[in-house]
Short mmCIF file of C-alpha atoms in Angstrom, two decimals:
data_model
loop_
_atom_site.label_atom_id
_atom_site.label_comp_id
_atom_site.label_asym_id
_atom_site.label_seq_id
_atom_site.Cartn_x
_atom_site.Cartn_y
_atom_site.Cartn_z
CA GLN A 1 25.83 39.39 -37.31
CA THR A 2 26.67 42.84 -38.68
CA VAL A 3 28.51 45.14 -36.29
CA VAL A 4 28.60 48.89 -36.86
CA THR A 5 31.83 50.33 -35.50
CA GLN A 6 32.54 53.76 -34.04
CA GLU A 7 35.43 55.19 -32.05
CA PRO A 8 34.55 54.81 -28.34
CA SER A 9 35.83 58.29 -27.53
CA PHE A 10 37.35 61.34 -29.12
CA SER A 11 38.45 64.76 -27.93
CA VAL A 12 38.64 68.07 -29.69
CA SER A 13 39.77 71.55 -28.67
CA PRO A 14 37.26 74.40 -28.74
CA GLY A 15 37.24 75.83 -32.25
CA GLY A 16 38.87 72.73 -33.67
CA THR A 17 37.69 70.24 -36.23
CA VAL A 18 36.94 66.60 -35.54
CA THR A 19 35.82 63.75 -37.75
CA LEU A 20 33.99 60.76 -36.27
CA THR A 21 33.64 57.62 -38.36
CA CYS A 22 31.16 54.79 -38.76
CA GLY A 23 32.28 51.51 -40.28
CA LEU A 24 31.27 47.91 -40.73
CA SER A 25 32.86 44.87 -39.15
CA SER A 26 32.85 43.37 -42.61
CA GLY A 27 32.71 45.42 -45.77
CA SER A 28 32.51 49.07 -46.72
CA VAL A 29 29.91 51.71 -45.91
CA SER A 30 28.41 53.37 -48.96
CA THR A 31 25.55 55.77 -49.55
CA SER A 32 23.35 52.71 -50.04
CA TYR A 33 23.38 52.28 -46.28
CA TYR A 34 21.81 55.75 -45.89
CA PRO A 35 24.08 56.60 -42.93
CA SER A 36 22.50 58.86 -40.35
CA TRP A 37 23.93 60.52 -37.26
CA TYR A 38 22.37 61.35 -33.89
CA GLN A 39 23.58 63.49 -31.01
CA GLN A 40 22.67 62.70 -27.42
CA THR A 41 23.57 64.59 -24.27
CA PRO A 42 23.21 62.75 -20.96
CA GLY A 43 19.62 62.33 -19.86
CA GLN A 44 18.23 63.74 -23.10
CA THR A 45 16.43 62.29 -26.08
CA PRO A 46 18.68 61.82 -29.14
CA ARG A 47 18.62 64.54 -31.78
CA THR A 48 18.85 63.78 -35.47
CA LEU A 49 21.81 65.60 -37.07
CA ILE A 50 22.49 64.09 -40.48
CA TYR A 51 20.64 61.63 -42.70
CA SER A 52 21.18 60.07 -46.10
CA THR A 53 24.94 60.50 -45.67
CA ASN A 54 25.10 64.28 -45.84
CA THR A 55 21.67 65.91 -45.43
CA ARG A 56 21.40 68.10 -42.36
CA SER A 57 18.23 67.79 -40.35
CA SER A 58 16.19 70.95 -39.85
CA GLY A 59 17.84 73.42 -37.49
CA VAL A 60 21.23 71.71 -37.45
CA PRO A 61 24.06 74.21 -37.91
CA ASP A 62 26.23 73.86 -41.00
CA ARG A 63 29.32 73.17 -38.93
CA PHE A 64 28.00 69.60 -38.82
CA SER A 65 28.55 67.73 -42.06
CA GLY A 66 28.39 64.14 -43.24
CA SER A 67 30.29 62.27 -45.89
CA ILE A 68 31.79 58.98 -46.96
CA LEU A 69 35.52 58.83 -46.25
CA GLY A 70 37.19 55.77 -47.69
CA ASN A 71 35.14 52.80 -46.57
CA LYS A 72 33.34 54.55 -43.72
CA ALA A 73 30.66 57.15 -43.13
CA ALA A 74 31.94 60.25 -41.40
CA LEU A 75 30.58 63.09 -39.29
CA THR A 76 32.72 66.21 -39.24
CA ILE A 77 32.28 69.01 -36.73
CA THR A 78 34.01 72.22 -37.74
CA GLY A 79 34.62 74.91 -35.13
CA ALA A 80 33.69 72.69 -32.18
CA GLN A 81 31.84 74.35 -29.33
CA ALA A 82 31.51 73.38 -25.69
CA ASP A 83 27.92 72.28 -26.14
CA ASP A 84 28.98 69.82 -28.83
CA GLU A 85 30.25 67.65 -25.99
CA SER A 86 27.86 64.70 -26.38
CA ASP A 87 27.54 61.11 -27.46
CA TYR A 88 27.26 60.62 -31.21
CA TYR A 89 25.62 57.58 -32.78
CA CYS A 90 25.55 56.50 -36.37
CA VAL A 91 22.88 54.24 -37.85
CA LEU A 92 23.18 52.19 -41.01
CA TYR A 93 20.17 50.90 -42.92
CA MET A 94 20.75 47.25 -43.81
CA GLY A 95 17.71 46.92 -46.07
CA SER A 96 14.45 45.04 -45.56
CA GLY A 97 13.41 47.42 -42.81
CA ILE A 98 16.42 46.67 -40.60
CA SER A 99 18.67 49.35 -39.12
CA VAL A 100 21.67 48.97 -36.81
CA PHE A 101 23.17 51.47 -34.37
CA GLY A 102 26.87 51.90 -33.89
CA GLY A 103 28.20 51.72 -30.36
CA GLY A 104 28.49 55.50 -30.12
CA THR A 105 31.37 57.95 -29.71
CA LYS A 106 31.75 60.05 -26.60
CA LEU A 107 33.07 63.43 -27.73
CA THR A 108 34.88 65.63 -25.24
CA VAL A 109 35.54 69.29 -25.98
CA LEU A 110 38.53 70.53 -24.00
CA GLN B 1 4.06 68.83 -35.33
CA VAL B 2 4.28 65.09 -34.88
CA GLN B 3 4.56 63.83 -31.30
CA LEU B 4 5.16 60.35 -29.98
CA GLN B 5 4.49 59.31 -26.40
CA GLU B 6 5.41 56.04 -24.76
CA SER B 7 3.25 54.54 -22.04
CA GLY B 8 3.32 51.38 -19.96
CA PRO B 9 4.53 49.89 -16.69
CA GLY B 10 7.83 51.15 -15.35
CA LEU B 11 8.53 47.95 -13.45
CA VAL B 12 8.36 44.41 -14.80
CA LYS B 13 9.24 41.19 -13.01
CA PRO B 14 11.89 38.83 -14.41
CA SER B 15 10.54 36.19 -16.82
CA GLU B 16 7.41 38.26 -17.48
CA THR B 17 6.48 40.24 -20.60
CA LEU B 18 7.27 43.91 -21.03
CA SER B 19 4.48 45.80 -22.83
CA LEU B 20 4.67 49.39 -24.07
CA THR B 21 2.45 51.50 -26.30
CA CYS B 22 3.39 54.51 -28.40
CA THR B 23 0.66 57.04 -29.18
CA VAL B 24 1.24 59.16 -32.26
CA SER B 25 -0.32 62.60 -32.53
CA GLY B 26 -0.08 65.33 -35.15
CA GLY B 27 0.13 62.84 -38.00
CA SER B 28 -1.37 59.60 -39.22
CA ILE B 29 0.29 56.29 -38.55
CA ARG B 30 -1.35 55.14 -41.77
CA SER B 31 1.28 56.75 -43.99
CA SER B 32 3.26 54.96 -46.65
CA SER B 33 6.23 57.24 -45.97
CA TYR B 34 7.18 55.92 -42.55
CA TYR B 35 8.09 52.98 -40.43
CA TRP B 36 7.34 53.10 -36.71
CA GLY B 37 10.02 51.77 -34.46
CA TRP B 38 11.29 50.94 -30.99
CA ILE B 39 14.80 51.66 -29.70
CA ARG B 40 16.20 51.07 -26.23
CA GLN B 41 19.12 52.29 -24.16
CA PRO B 42 20.31 50.47 -21.02
CA PRO B 43 21.56 52.78 -18.28
CA GLY B 44 24.98 54.14 -19.19
CA LYS B 45 25.09 52.26 -22.48
CA GLY B 46 24.42 52.87 -26.15
CA LEU B 47 21.29 52.83 -28.27
CA GLU B 48 19.95 49.55 -29.63
CA TRP B 49 17.46 49.09 -32.43
CA ILE B 50 14.63 46.73 -31.46
CA GLY B 51 12.45 46.73 -34.55
CA ASN B 52 10.07 48.54 -36.87
CA ILE B 53 6.53 48.15 -38.13
CA TYR B 54 4.81 49.47 -41.23
CA TYR B 55 1.19 50.59 -41.03
CA SER B 56 0.16 47.50 -42.99
CA GLY B 57 1.49 45.36 -40.17
CA SER B 58 4.75 44.22 -41.76
CA THR B 59 7.41 43.89 -39.08
CA TYR B 60 11.20 43.97 -39.05
CA TYR B 61 13.08 42.88 -35.95
CA SER B 62 16.67 43.00 -34.72
CA PRO B 63 18.09 39.48 -35.15
CA SER B 64 19.36 39.54 -31.57
CA LEU B 65 15.87 40.13 -30.13
CA MET B 66 13.70 38.53 -32.78
CA SER B 67 12.82 35.47 -30.73
CA ARG B 68 11.30 37.58 -27.91
CA VAL B 69 9.87 40.66 -29.66
CA THR B 70 6.47 41.42 -31.09
CA ILE B 71 5.55 44.81 -32.50
CA SER B 72 1.97 45.52 -33.50
CA VAL B 73 0.04 48.49 -34.87
CA ASP B 74 -3.49 49.77 -34.35
CA THR B 75 -4.32 52.28 -37.06
CA SER B 76 -7.74 53.01 -35.53
CA THR B 77 -6.11 54.49 -32.42
CA ASN B 78 -2.92 55.75 -34.09
CA GLN B 79 -0.83 53.61 -31.79
CA PHE B 80 1.78 50.92 -32.06
CA SER B 81 3.01 48.59 -29.37
CA LEU B 82 5.99 46.57 -28.20
CA ARG B 83 5.96 43.28 -26.36
CA LEU B 84 9.20 41.74 -25.12
CA SER B 85 8.87 38.35 -23.47
CA SER B 86 10.94 36.52 -20.87
CA VAL B 87 12.64 39.67 -19.65
CA THR B 88 15.74 39.72 -17.46
CA ALA B 89 17.66 42.49 -15.72
CA ALA B 90 19.54 42.99 -18.99
CA ASP B 91 16.32 44.36 -20.49
CA THR B 92 16.28 47.25 -18.05
CA ALA B 93 16.50 50.34 -20.28
CA VAL B 94 14.95 53.54 -21.46
CA TYR B 95 12.64 52.54 -24.31
CA TYR B 96 12.04 55.05 -27.09
CA CYS B 97 9.46 54.93 -29.82
CA ALA B 98 10.29 56.72 -33.02
CA ARG B 99 9.19 57.52 -36.54
CA LEU B 100 11.51 56.36 -39.29
CA ALA B 101 11.24 58.17 -42.60
CA ARG B 102 11.40 55.83 -45.61
CA THR B 103 11.87 58.59 -48.16
CA GLY B 104 14.85 60.90 -48.48
CA GLY B 105 17.02 58.31 -46.77
CA TYR B 106 15.99 55.96 -43.99
CA HIS B 107 16.33 57.87 -40.72
CA ILE B 108 14.56 58.75 -37.50
CA ASP B 109 12.89 62.12 -37.79
CA TYR B 110 10.83 62.10 -34.60
CA TRP B 111 11.55 60.52 -31.22
CA GLY B 112 9.36 59.92 -28.19
CA GLN B 113 10.64 61.18 -24.85
CA GLY B 114 11.50 57.67 -23.71
CA THR B 115 10.28 55.68 -20.75
CA LEU B 116 12.42 53.80 -18.24
CA VAL B 117 11.49 50.18 -17.71
CA THR B 118 13.16 48.38 -14.83
CA VAL B 119 13.18 44.60 -14.62
CA SER B 120 13.26 43.56 -10.99
CA SER B 121 11.41 41.33 -8.58
#
């Protein structure tokens, strides 16, 4: 069974830059997986940040960006702010209507 | 503005069937541009994709839940539903319904608020 991998946790200093990644247990992530990224703060509904690798969802500030880095999808936050402290999930589309969530990355801003 | 709202029992007994309905407003479920899906999140854990349905009735399930899941759609009421059989405590979670855009990259563009379902006797 396909496993989508993410770093369990990451920390960044206020104003700093952080890159979270999304990989596959077997194989490389490409744009064909239409990687998307979601932000969730505790007790809240997830918010869509990025889709189709690098398209920002409406209202998402441009300090959030998506890309493919090597064999993984990546979410980069530039100029991190305190309210960016959240859980971040990637989703890969496997085709035939099937999508898989990564395990999520808990981002701490300190 | 599209809105999705989950409804159903908040407490289900072990071995019974969990049933939830998602009501879509502000847009038609009968659109070729979207899948309609269910996602869950156990307390303190990550998000898990359960499955999707297309308005035609075609379904797509997570391999890990496929044997217990049924998703159906009712275009006349603009609703879709989830049934999960033989539940255990491990199925306790917040269940979200969502709209998945098929164009411009497959992604969730609208989420329901989520509903907590507890499995307990």
